[in-house]
Amino acid sequence: MISSDKYVLLDHGSGGIASQELISGLFLKHLDNSILGSLEDSAVLPNQPGKLAFTTDSYVVDPLFFPGGDIGTLAVHGTINDLAMRGARPLCLSLGLILEEGFALDDLERIIISIAGCCKSAAVPVVTGDTKVVPKGKCDKIFINTSGIGFVAEDVSISSSMAREGDVILLSGSMGDHGITIMSRRAGLSLQGNLASDSNALHKLVELLLEKLPPGSLHTMRDPTRGGVATSLNEIAAASELMVEINDQDIPVHQEVRAACEIMGLDPLYLANEGKCLVLVDKEYATDALQLMQSTAVGKEAAVIGKLVSGEPGQVVLKTTIGGSRIITPLHGEPLPRIC
Amino acid sequence: MKYLDEFRDQKLASPLLEELQRSVKKPFRIMEVCGTHTMSIFRSGLRSLLPEGLQLISGPGCPVCVTSASHIDAIIEMAEMEHTRIALFGDLFRVPGSKNISLAHASSQGANIDIVYSPMDCLELARAHLDDLIIFLGVGFETTTPGIAATIMAAKNNNINNFVVFSTHKVMPPPLIALLDDPELQIDGLLCPGHVSSIIGAGAYQPLVDKYKLSCVVGGFEASDILQALILLARQIEKGEPKVENAYTRAVGWEGNTRAAKMVNEIFQPTDMEWRGLGMLPESGLVIREKYEKYDAEKRLNITLKPAAEPKGCHCGEILKGKELPSQCPLYATRCTPANPIGPCMVSSEGTCAAFYKYGES
């Protein structure tokens, strides 16, 4: 039954009264802060000491809602994490929405509430936003873009090219949770167990590491989202022109993730993670880094998974559980389920 | 027992590996028929640990790899028809036909493609899209066929009329015979496919032992399973006593799954079929019986297979026959990569070239 006020209409994106009602009645109701609430064309922010970091990401995940989060959770955590991976303290986010005509307002509100909750927990507000509405069929329900700015202390320099031979590689927790949750939902597989996305903000873990570890000992960080740990490690190996060696049995993977991967013919190394990071640190401080990570809620399953060595530059080698080895190449396309 | 960790455990694998080292006393060649064996050997790291002297050759046991270009062209033709939805397992999505177009390309141009995990999902699709004809791409060996037979039966029992199967299903013994009849092919033993054997039974390989004096061992897919099978092969070859041995007893019996075989036989009958790289092999494929022809895509849509040339320079045929390594193909890793595959050996997740590329053999 068609109802007058339950769905997004083209009017909501036109900039007129309907748009204003959406902004005040929905967005500001949940996302309110003084900067966003002033509804100016831009957010003007006070400067901060350090180097400015800037990142952007768009979110088009399907399904919109899944165990462990939703498109809104990803949109906040993903962009905060991209800032954190360069050692930046996130300052604020922008929120751009493209909505499909006919999208349920209840679902939109659910997503906005989710975004607001994540921003509050992370203490990173949305200070500016935009909404567009496109005719039915021109986009898939909702697409979100978040951009983020942050500041990196002057004496902090974290990037793939800073990685050094001998660096120890740590992973902040279990691998593949987000990717397998989405893939199994899409496949309509009702699997038992606690499959849930690991979507989480990592900036506080990073802050702790930067605070407690000696300056210059933390070299590289990467959050292994699309393409998984395998792809991120390949990027690090290529940028540093060194070889990555990792041990299969040291990589934390939850039992239910492993089992679901076996059923679907997928490899956890290539599945997205939305609340994990790879950390490369000077080997002298590896134990300290591990203990610091394990002391946080998001990093309690952190583990040492390998190291950077001289060898074939750009190569990633995995030592298998039976003592053999194989080369891990980057992901080439979408992971597809196998035939038999 | 969870069946994952136990058979991958180093404590089990190490002594087996040592025993294999001891058992390989002279060089010999084993054909591992099944694509999943190729993948498992690489993935477990076993490839890097095998004793020198034990040479493994990949065989034609990759159903996607052996799907001919003319079959792929017919599939693209169906995808471009109005009111059709193509349902398939993931592997086939990127395989190019004779004009280098794959279903991935067709999808980008608006064809309705649904990747499914189970053929039964097609019946849900059929109910959800009553104006469309759901065409399931039947690709696979004996492991997969019973599931498709069951789906056709379920469609009949539930009066679902907008569902058909395009059968390119194949059976395993004929290509092995075709390969073994080739005097150029020198192999000493066969690592027989575990899951196909669970359907056809270990006994299916006895004729190969009798005719070709070939050692045949049925192997499972975990590292320890493969090691055990290789040890048994090495011992047979050393003694010169070829026979059929079953090293995958937890899933395979001598007779096989007669119930599954009966179900397949109810729906399908043998037919001559073209195999990429091997040509037309008599009685090597399965066609839907007349009784169930309303579920046969070829009959329903009047599809005629047109001869299609294999892509120029592609050595998939020689690789599938075990005569060449991927690195001997001029296109391997240069023009033919997983991102831009030319032949199916590269695009299928079980393809020899894909395994070599992914797991880093150059």
XYZ file of C-alpha atoms in Angstrom:
702
model
C 0.000 0.000 0.000
C 1.522 3.302 -1.036
C 1.892 5.708 1.876
C 2.619 9.419 1.600
C 5.443 9.834 4.059
C 7.332 6.539 4.176
C 9.639 6.800 1.164
C 12.295 9.043 -0.282
C 10.844 11.226 -3.038
C 12.642 13.187 -5.736
C 11.585 16.333 -3.864
C 13.837 15.366 -0.959
C 16.881 16.002 -3.111
C 15.776 19.214 -4.767
C 17.068 21.647 -2.151
C 13.617 22.970 -1.355
C 11.310 22.606 1.617
C 11.168 18.817 1.414
C 14.974 18.722 1.590
C 15.001 21.047 4.576
C 12.475 18.856 6.369
C 14.612 15.808 5.745
C 17.670 17.589 7.074
C 16.102 18.938 10.241
C 13.689 16.081 10.860
C 16.073 13.220 10.228
C 19.710 14.164 9.809
C 20.045 16.860 12.471
C 17.797 14.932 14.828
C 20.522 12.307 15.142
C 23.753 13.882 13.912
C 23.443 17.179 15.694
C 26.516 19.203 16.535
C 26.988 22.964 16.392
C 28.971 22.951 13.142
C 26.594 20.727 11.196
C 23.598 22.424 12.768
C 24.628 25.836 11.448
C 23.807 24.509 7.953
C 26.374 26.688 6.206
C 27.764 25.824 2.781
C 31.068 24.733 4.302
C 32.356 23.791 7.740
C 35.123 26.156 8.784
C 37.358 24.535 11.350
C 40.165 25.730 13.616
C 43.646 24.737 12.515
C 45.598 22.115 14.406
C 49.311 21.503 14.804
C 50.855 18.930 12.510
C 50.377 17.806 8.929
C 46.917 17.729 7.403
C 45.642 14.298 6.343
C 42.704 13.946 3.975
C 40.912 10.839 2.733
C 37.708 9.799 0.960
C 35.772 6.593 0.462
C 32.435 5.563 -0.990
C 30.218 2.779 0.311
C 27.877 0.735 -1.848
C 27.637 -2.503 0.136
C 24.778 -4.880 -0.490
C 23.038 -5.986 1.761
C 22.686 -2.698 3.644
C 22.244 -4.366 7.025
C 24.197 -7.364 8.289
C 25.321 -8.865 11.584
C 27.910 -6.562 13.112
C 26.886 -3.406 11.323
C 25.454 -1.711 8.268
C 26.459 0.621 5.464
C 26.517 3.505 7.934
C 28.912 1.755 10.320
C 31.281 1.037 7.472
C 31.066 4.610 6.215
C 32.245 6.021 9.533
C 34.811 3.381 10.507
C 36.302 3.017 7.052
C 37.187 6.673 6.678
C 38.380 7.068 10.274
C 40.620 4.049 9.739
C 42.121 5.397 6.524
C 43.214 8.470 8.497
C 44.487 6.398 11.387
C 46.582 4.221 9.077
C 48.781 7.252 8.332
C 49.076 8.065 12.019
C 46.554 10.899 11.787
C 44.246 11.830 14.622
C 40.822 12.081 12.887
C 39.140 15.439 13.300
C 35.833 15.221 11.454
C 33.927 13.715 8.547
C 31.747 14.802 5.655
C 28.719 12.726 4.718
C 27.433 12.628 1.139
C 24.341 10.582 0.330
C 22.894 9.514 -2.986
C 19.439 8.082 -2.427
C 17.245 6.144 -4.805
C 13.697 7.446 -5.156
C 11.489 5.063 -3.192
C 14.103 4.121 -0.603
C 12.365 3.478 2.734
C 12.739 6.378 5.143
C 12.780 3.940 8.047
C 15.881 2.306 6.607
C 17.457 5.701 6.012
C 16.818 6.677 9.603
C 18.230 3.380 10.822
C 21.428 4.081 8.888
C 21.686 7.656 10.158
C 21.206 6.484 13.746
C 23.982 3.995 13.144
C 26.276 6.705 11.758
C 25.496 8.954 14.701
C 26.267 6.186 17.187
C 29.606 5.383 15.564
C 30.583 9.058 15.413
C 29.772 9.497 19.075
C 31.764 6.421 20.174
C 34.682 7.480 18.051
C 34.356 11.157 19.040
C 34.618 12.123 15.361
C 31.644 14.225 14.222
C 30.045 14.711 10.811
C 30.413 18.436 10.197
C 29.123 18.785 6.661
C 26.866 16.825 4.388
C 24.933 16.611 1.149
C 21.951 14.649 -0.133
C 20.910 13.910 -3.685
C 17.973 11.830 -4.863
C 18.021 10.032 -8.215
C 15.044 8.434 -9.997
C 14.151 4.862 -9.197
C 16.544 2.417 -10.807
C 19.381 4.920 -11.159
C 21.170 3.779 -8.045
C 20.844 0.859 -5.659
C 18.921 2.180 -2.616
C 21.700 4.253 -1.015
C 25.300 5.126 -1.836
C 27.370 6.909 0.775
C 30.561 8.910 0.517
C 32.503 10.010 3.561
C 35.608 12.139 3.456
C 37.700 12.759 6.511
C 40.372 15.117 7.727
C 42.870 14.603 10.476
C 46.274 15.732 11.673
C 49.538 13.843 11.807
C 52.149 14.972 14.349
C 55.216 16.553 12.736
C 57.553 13.798 13.897
C 55.328 10.941 12.714
C 55.880 9.455 9.264
C 53.964 6.290 8.502
C 53.724 4.799 5.030
C 54.476 1.632 3.065
C 57.771 3.052 1.879
C 58.952 3.405 5.494
C 58.930 -0.369 5.975
C 62.381 -1.793 6.678
C 64.033 -5.182 6.403
C 63.558 -7.026 9.668
C 60.262 -5.318 10.505
C 57.783 -7.549 12.265
C 54.251 -7.749 10.838
C 51.356 -7.792 13.284
C 47.671 -8.235 12.546
C 45.324 -6.650 15.058
C 42.848 -9.540 15.135
C 40.933 -12.241 13.297
C 40.839 -12.227 9.513
C 37.965 -12.473 7.042
C 35.011 -11.823 9.356
C 33.486 -8.970 7.357
C 34.027 -10.479 3.926
C 32.554 -13.867 4.755
C 29.567 -12.318 6.550
C 28.683 -10.335 3.429
C 29.387 -13.181 0.967
C 27.324 -15.686 2.915
C 24.437 -13.218 3.283
C 24.494 -12.538 -0.440
C 24.497 -16.256 -1.141
C 21.502 -16.676 1.121
C 23.374 -19.245 3.141
C 21.977 -19.492 6.628
C 25.064 -20.527 8.501
C 25.135 -21.030 12.221
C 27.859 -19.609 14.391
C 28.746 -16.049 15.173
C 29.512 -14.736 11.703
C 29.501 -10.965 11.992
C 31.278 -8.030 10.420
C 34.238 -6.776 12.419
C 33.551 -3.134 11.557
C 35.342 -0.970 14.089
C 37.321 2.252 14.510
C 41.051 1.821 14.976
C 42.199 5.350 15.759
C 42.402 4.831 19.501
C 44.548 1.729 19.077
C 46.818 3.713 16.774
C 46.970 6.596 19.232
C 48.084 4.213 21.956
C 50.835 2.773 19.770
C 52.090 6.229 18.794
C 52.035 7.349 22.392
C 53.828 4.391 23.948
C 56.254 3.193 21.284
C 59.537 5.061 20.698
C 59.311 7.652 17.907
C 60.175 6.195 14.532
C 59.665 2.563 15.537
C 56.212 2.287 13.964
C 56.799 2.226 10.214
C 53.712 1.130 8.316
C 50.042 0.475 8.876
C 47.395 -0.755 6.472
C 43.767 -1.720 6.921
C 43.137 -4.767 4.743
C 39.699 -3.973 3.335
C 38.842 -5.021 -0.219
C 41.273 -7.608 -1.426
C 42.050 -8.719 2.090
C 45.318 -9.219 3.922
C 46.843 -10.819 0.808
C 46.408 -7.698 -1.289
C 47.611 -5.309 1.435
C 50.734 -7.384 2.023
C 51.462 -7.331 -1.691
C 51.146 -3.555 -1.703
C 53.563 -3.292 1.209
C 56.028 -5.688 -0.405
C 55.912 -3.756 -3.665
C 56.279 -0.319 -2.059
C 59.151 -1.376 0.182
C 60.812 -3.574 -2.479
C 61.249 -6.272 0.126
C 59.801 -9.744 0.603
C 57.002 -10.540 3.041
C 57.082 -13.868 4.877
C 54.013 -14.919 6.833
C 53.037 -18.067 8.724
C 49.641 -19.631 8.079
C 49.338 -21.031 11.573
C 49.962 -17.666 13.229
C 47.187 -15.844 11.404
C 44.086 -15.638 13.619
C 40.966 -16.875 11.823
C 37.767 -17.699 13.680
C 36.594 -21.258 13.304
C 33.233 -20.292 11.827
C 34.946 -18.072 9.244
C 37.239 -20.924 8.250
C 34.322 -23.323 7.978
C 32.202 -20.911 5.936
C 35.157 -20.308 3.614
C 35.582 -24.047 3.094
C 31.915 -24.426 2.179
C 31.991 -21.529 -0.252
C 35.408 -22.176 -1.745
C 36.822 -18.842 -0.581
C 40.207 -18.015 0.927
C 40.156 -15.865 4.108
C 43.378 -14.155 2.983
C 41.414 -12.400 0.258
C 38.358 -11.385 2.246
C 37.682 -7.854 3.413
C 38.267 -6.764 6.999
C 36.655 -3.593 8.324
C 38.064 -3.307 11.825
C 41.588 -4.690 11.547
C 45.009 -3.358 10.679
C 48.394 -4.645 9.695
C 51.153 -2.990 11.704
C 54.827 -3.088 10.740
C 57.167 -2.220 13.557
C 60.888 -2.316 14.260
C 61.610 -5.854 15.469
C 63.029 -4.582 18.751
C 59.602 -3.284 19.753
C 57.441 -6.056 18.335
C 56.615 -7.560 21.728
C 55.723 -4.158 23.154
C 53.533 -3.388 20.162
C 51.768 -6.730 20.482
C 51.055 -6.229 24.175
C 49.765 -2.714 23.577
C 47.425 -3.934 20.834
C 46.194 -6.834 22.921
C 45.361 -4.429 25.754
C 42.688 -2.756 23.594
C 39.166 -4.035 22.908
C 39.634 -3.982 19.117
C 43.066 -5.585 19.269
C 42.663 -8.315 21.852
C 43.275 -11.076 19.304
C 46.317 -9.373 17.815
C 49.116 -11.646 16.673
C 52.531 -11.585 15.044
C 52.009 -13.061 11.609
C 55.318 -12.583 9.841
C 58.168 -10.321 8.875
C 59.826 -8.372 6.110
C 62.960 -9.945 4.732
C 65.332 -9.385 1.866
C 64.567 -11.774 -0.944
C 62.527 -11.545 -4.094
C 61.397 -7.880 -3.949
C 57.645 -7.468 -3.948
C 56.924 -11.116 -3.249
C 54.690 -12.433 -0.451
C 55.413 -15.980 0.695
C 53.240 -17.990 3.047
C 54.630 -20.854 5.078
C 51.858 -23.460 5.237
C 50.813 -25.566 8.204
C 52.622 -28.592 6.820
C 55.873 -26.705 6.457
C 55.712 -26.020 2.741
C 55.461 -22.627 1.114
C 53.448 -20.887 -1.528
C 53.393 -17.439 -3.062
C 50.436 -15.195 -2.285
C 49.479 -13.045 -5.257
C 47.169 -10.024 -5.049
C 43.449 -10.489 -5.716
C 42.624 -10.190 -9.394
C 38.875 -9.706 -9.315
C 35.781 -10.493 -7.279
C 36.125 -13.685 -5.274
C 33.758 -16.189 -6.907
C 32.428 -19.391 -5.391
C 33.940 -22.587 -6.792
C 32.225 -25.318 -8.742
C 33.175 -28.595 -7.087
C 36.560 -34.606 14.390
C 36.163 -31.529 12.281
C 37.864 -32.784 9.112
C 39.684 -29.538 8.520
C 42.546 -29.305 10.942
C 43.359 -32.942 11.473
C 44.310 -33.684 7.890
C 46.330 -30.484 7.547
C 48.285 -30.975 10.740
C 52.047 -30.937 10.433
C 52.340 -33.729 12.989
C 50.508 -36.001 10.580
C 51.993 -34.622 7.388
C 55.671 -34.645 8.395
C 56.102 -38.401 8.849
C 54.075 -38.972 5.666
C 56.384 -36.640 3.782
C 59.424 -38.498 5.084
C 57.886 -41.791 4.026
C 57.223 -40.363 0.569
C 60.854 -39.274 0.297
C 61.877 -42.835 1.134
C 59.373 -44.356 -1.301
C 60.460 -42.386 -4.368
C 63.447 -44.436 -5.458
C 63.466 -43.524 -9.152
C 61.851 -40.739 -11.204
C 58.248 -41.240 -12.198
C 55.301 -39.215 -13.509
C 51.869 -39.063 -11.934
C 48.893 -37.436 -13.558
C 46.679 -35.699 -11.058
C 43.425 -35.766 -12.934
C 41.382 -33.425 -10.827
C 41.689 -29.631 -10.805
C 41.063 -29.546 -7.078
C 44.088 -31.775 -6.553
C 46.185 -29.293 -8.536
C 44.919 -26.475 -6.351
C 45.282 -28.355 -3.075
C 48.831 -29.396 -3.839
C 49.791 -25.810 -4.394
C 47.713 -24.317 -1.648
C 48.899 -26.606 1.096
C 52.494 -25.896 0.151
C 52.982 -29.543 -0.794
C 54.240 -28.553 -4.226
C 57.277 -26.965 -2.628
C 58.002 -30.086 -0.567
C 57.680 -32.926 -3.067
C 60.733 -35.090 -3.615
C 62.728 -34.532 -6.767
C 61.949 -37.333 -9.105
C 58.222 -37.195 -8.458
C 56.773 -35.285 -11.371
C 53.151 -34.230 -11.218
C 51.209 -33.487 -14.397
C 47.811 -31.847 -14.344
C 45.080 -33.607 -16.241
C 41.710 -32.705 -17.742
C 39.706 -32.810 -14.533
C 38.653 -29.195 -14.575
C 35.087 -29.043 -15.901
C 35.214 -25.357 -16.706
C 38.560 -25.697 -18.487
C 37.258 -28.419 -20.798
C 34.092 -26.535 -21.767
C 34.550 -25.876 -25.478
C 34.462 -22.467 -27.098
C 31.380 -23.492 -29.079
C 29.554 -24.226 -25.819
C 30.575 -20.844 -24.417
C 29.395 -19.131 -27.606
C 26.007 -20.841 -27.253
C 25.844 -19.672 -23.640
C 26.508 -16.065 -24.653
C 23.819 -16.413 -27.340
C 21.323 -17.492 -24.668
C 22.390 -14.696 -22.328
C 21.592 -12.158 -25.036
C 18.051 -13.449 -25.533
C 15.078 -11.573 -24.142
C 13.439 -12.820 -20.953
C 16.219 -15.141 -19.931
C 18.227 -15.378 -16.735
C 21.440 -17.348 -16.764
C 22.181 -19.138 -13.491
C 25.613 -20.652 -12.981
C 28.381 -21.538 -10.581
C 30.956 -18.799 -10.290
C 33.851 -20.250 -12.273
C 32.243 -19.974 -15.672
C 31.597 -16.260 -15.369
C 34.882 -15.121 -16.898
C 35.554 -17.851 -19.484
C 35.815 -16.298 -22.948
C 34.279 -17.839 -26.060
C 35.654 -17.677 -29.591
C 35.120 -13.896 -29.876
C 36.785 -13.291 -26.527
C 33.452 -12.389 -24.943
C 32.526 -13.926 -21.599
C 29.430 -13.825 -19.429
C 31.106 -11.054 -17.438
C 30.997 -8.932 -20.591
C 27.407 -9.966 -21.327
C 26.485 -9.016 -17.761
C 27.970 -5.556 -18.202
C 25.745 -5.136 -21.266
C 22.573 -5.960 -19.375
C 22.292 -9.765 -19.497
C 20.666 -11.235 -16.373
C 23.257 -13.406 -14.687
C 22.787 -15.059 -11.283
C 25.664 -16.802 -9.564
C 24.284 -19.607 -7.422
C 25.768 -21.952 -4.871
C 23.259 -24.715 -5.403
C 21.286 -25.628 -8.545
C 18.193 -25.717 -6.320
C 18.491 -21.920 -6.032
C 17.270 -21.864 -9.646
C 13.841 -22.999 -8.558
C 13.603 -19.958 -6.277
C 14.676 -17.788 -9.185
C 12.042 -19.416 -11.385
C 9.332 -18.635 -8.860
C 10.563 -15.058 -8.415
C 10.801 -14.329 -12.149
C 7.784 -15.929 -13.749
C 8.215 -13.972 -16.998
C 11.764 -15.169 -17.515
C 13.250 -18.496 -18.468
C 15.888 -19.559 -15.945
C 18.712 -21.304 -17.760
C 21.078 -23.199 -15.501
C 24.513 -23.885 -16.996
C 25.160 -27.509 -16.242
C 28.928 -27.825 -16.052
C 30.690 -30.486 -14.061
C 31.623 -34.096 -13.739
C 29.962 -36.891 -11.814
C 30.253 -34.997 -8.537
C 27.944 -32.241 -9.671
C 25.509 -34.032 -11.966
C 23.375 -35.739 -9.309
C 22.518 -32.330 -7.836
C 21.338 -31.108 -11.220
C 19.357 -34.300 -11.806
C 17.689 -33.796 -8.438
C 16.855 -30.221 -9.358
C 15.201 -31.266 -12.613
C 13.154 -33.819 -10.689
C 12.181 -31.207 -8.150
C 11.154 -28.839 -10.955
C 8.951 -31.558 -12.422
C 7.421 -32.453 -9.061
C 6.706 -28.808 -8.289
C 5.368 -27.948 -11.732
C 7.999 -25.357 -12.453
C 7.958 -24.683 -16.153
C 10.294 -21.736 -16.614
C 13.483 -23.610 -15.763
C 15.878 -25.389 -18.129
C 19.376 -26.825 -17.983
C 22.026 -26.352 -20.667
C 23.923 -29.566 -20.201
C 27.617 -29.680 -20.893
C 27.980 -32.328 -18.199
C 30.768 -34.770 -18.804
C 31.897 -38.104 -17.403
C 35.383 -38.938 -16.283
C 36.633 -42.278 -17.664
C 36.445 -41.393 -21.433
C 39.020 -38.558 -21.397
C 41.401 -40.713 -19.395
C 41.118 -43.439 -22.009
C 41.637 -40.892 -24.789
C 44.779 -39.632 -23.034
C 46.137 -43.045 -22.214
C 45.653 -44.208 -25.820
C 48.079 -41.479 -26.890
C 51.530 -43.091 -27.118
C 53.202 -39.727 -26.530
C 51.818 -39.522 -23.041
C 54.169 -41.197 -20.596
C 52.741 -41.572 -17.130
C 53.281 -44.203 -14.477
C 50.265 -43.623 -12.312
C 47.029 -41.753 -11.780
C 46.023 -39.793 -8.743
C 42.307 -40.351 -9.144
C 39.758 -37.643 -8.331
C 38.360 -38.047 -4.838
C 34.891 -36.615 -5.194
C 34.136 -38.002 -8.650
C 35.140 -41.377 -7.213
C 32.695 -41.014 -4.373
C 30.005 -41.207 -7.053
C 31.503 -43.637 -9.590
C 33.352 -45.797 -7.070
C 37.001 -46.794 -6.928
C 36.143 -49.817 -9.057
C 35.644 -47.558 -12.071
C 39.417 -47.422 -12.568
C 39.951 -51.197 -12.745
C 39.636 -51.170 -16.575
C 42.508 -48.670 -16.717
C 44.674 -50.978 -14.636
C 43.735 -53.964 -16.782
C 44.289 -52.288 -20.143
C 47.179 -49.912 -19.483
C 48.853 -51.498 -16.456
C 48.574 -48.142 -14.771
C 48.729 -47.615 -11.003
C 45.557 -45.902 -9.797
C 45.058 -44.492 -6.328
C 41.976 -42.558 -5.258
C 43.040 -39.614 -3.115
C 41.336 -37.031 -0.918
C 42.187 -33.354 -0.920
C 43.867 -32.450 2.321
C 47.657 -32.474 2.505
C 47.808 -35.744 4.421
C 45.343 -37.376 2.041
C 47.429 -36.438 -0.970
C 50.647 -37.574 0.686
C 49.135 -40.931 1.550
C 47.906 -41.435 -2.005
C 51.325 -40.513 -3.422
C 53.031 -42.966 -1.073
C 50.754 -45.781 -2.253
C 51.433 -44.830 -5.885
C 55.192 -44.736 -5.296
C 55.132 -48.171 -3.705
C 53.056 -49.691 -6.516
C 55.348 -48.228 -9.152
C 58.460 -49.396 -7.313
C 57.110 -52.936 -7.083
C 55.735 -52.897 -10.626
C 52.330 -54.029 -9.316
C 49.689 -51.669 -10.694
C 46.261 -51.902 -9.070
C 43.418 -49.738 -7.827
C 43.834 -48.564 -4.254
C 41.481 -46.329 -2.319
C 43.207 -43.832 -0.021
C 40.046 -41.808 0.579
C 37.998 -44.427 2.382
C 36.090 -41.885 4.459
C 34.317 -40.698 1.314
C 34.806 -43.340 -1.359
C 33.755 -46.979 -1.647
C 34.366 -49.566 -4.351
C 30.830 -49.371 -5.779
C 30.253 -45.658 -5.503
C 26.959 -43.939 -4.836
C 24.491 -46.124 -6.693
C 21.531 -44.014 -5.670
C 23.083 -40.904 -7.197
C 24.012 -42.838 -10.314
C 20.420 -44.048 -10.647
C 19.084 -40.510 -10.350
C 21.452 -39.278 -13.028
C 20.525 -42.183 -15.263
C 16.836 -41.353 -14.917
C 17.340 -37.818 -16.249
C 20.385 -38.066 -18.521
C 21.802 -40.372 -21.148
C 25.312 -40.541 -22.614
C 26.154 -38.541 -25.722
C 29.201 -37.603 -27.749
C 30.585 -34.294 -26.557
C 33.318 -31.860 -27.495
C 36.061 -31.282 -24.942
C 38.303 -28.268 -25.236
C 41.746 -29.521 -26.140
C 40.659 -33.132 -26.599
C 38.127 -32.807 -29.375
C 34.951 -34.832 -29.712
C 34.952 -37.826 -27.366
C 32.325 -40.538 -27.850
C 29.859 -41.093 -25.004
C 31.720 -38.611 -22.831
C 28.904 -36.206 -22.117
C 25.377 -36.266 -20.826
C 22.228 -35.088 -22.589
C 18.786 -34.807 -21.022
C 16.512 -37.697 -22.006
C 13.507 -37.071 -24.242
C 11.196 -37.785 -21.317
C 12.503 -34.623 -19.615
C 13.184 -32.564 -22.721
C 11.088 -29.654 -21.554
C 13.960 -29.022 -19.128
C 16.564 -29.124 -21.892
C 17.717 -25.625 -22.868
C 18.986 -26.744 -26.278
C 15.598 -28.160 -27.273
C 13.541 -25.396 -25.672
C 15.555 -22.589 -27.276
C 16.525 -24.335 -30.506
C 20.220 -23.985 -29.899
C 22.619 -25.442 -32.453
C 26.230 -25.630 -31.476
C 28.412 -23.976 -34.073
C 32.031 -25.007 -34.521
C 34.275 -22.419 -32.921
C 37.992 -21.922 -33.159
C 40.056 -21.987 -30.006
C 41.821 -18.670 -29.326
C 45.003 -18.255 -31.378
C 48.185 -19.198 -29.614
C 46.344 -20.772 -26.695
C 47.910 -24.053 -25.565
C 45.125 -25.065 -23.157
C 44.656 -28.295 -25.109
C 48.255 -29.417 -24.676
C 48.212 -28.379 -21.037
C 45.007 -30.300 -20.365
C 46.581 -33.377 -21.942
C 49.492 -33.048 -19.590
C 51.942 -32.570 -22.450
C 52.958 -29.051 -21.591
C 53.420 -26.901 -18.540
C 51.692 -23.507 -18.474
C 55.066 -21.825 -18.787
C 55.451 -23.444 -22.181
C 52.418 -21.639 -23.555
C 53.512 -18.448 -25.353
C 50.582 -16.534 -23.910
C 51.020 -17.592 -20.267
C 51.502 -14.653 -17.895
C 52.055 -12.297 -20.807
C 48.818 -11.862 -22.715
C 46.942 -14.467 -20.721
C 46.589 -13.617 -17.029
C 43.796 -14.120 -14.479
C 42.751 -10.510 -15.031
C 42.594 -11.028 -18.814
C 42.286 -14.743 -19.465
C 42.385 -16.024 -22.999
C 41.876 -19.697 -22.314
C 39.822 -21.359 -19.612
C 42.842 -22.958 -17.926
C 43.653 -19.498 -16.666
C 40.244 -18.305 -15.685
C 38.839 -21.299 -13.877
C 39.782 -21.387 -10.219
C 40.834 -25.012 -10.763
C 42.635 -24.368 -14.018
C 46.234 -25.493 -14.214
C 47.398 -22.114 -15.447
C 45.422 -20.271 -12.779
C 46.910 -22.468 -10.071
C 50.425 -21.981 -11.398
C 49.932 -18.236 -11.668
C 48.179 -17.775 -8.341
C 50.567 -19.864 -6.383
C 53.533 -18.393 -8.119
C 55.151 -20.798 -10.536
C 56.723 -19.027 -13.468
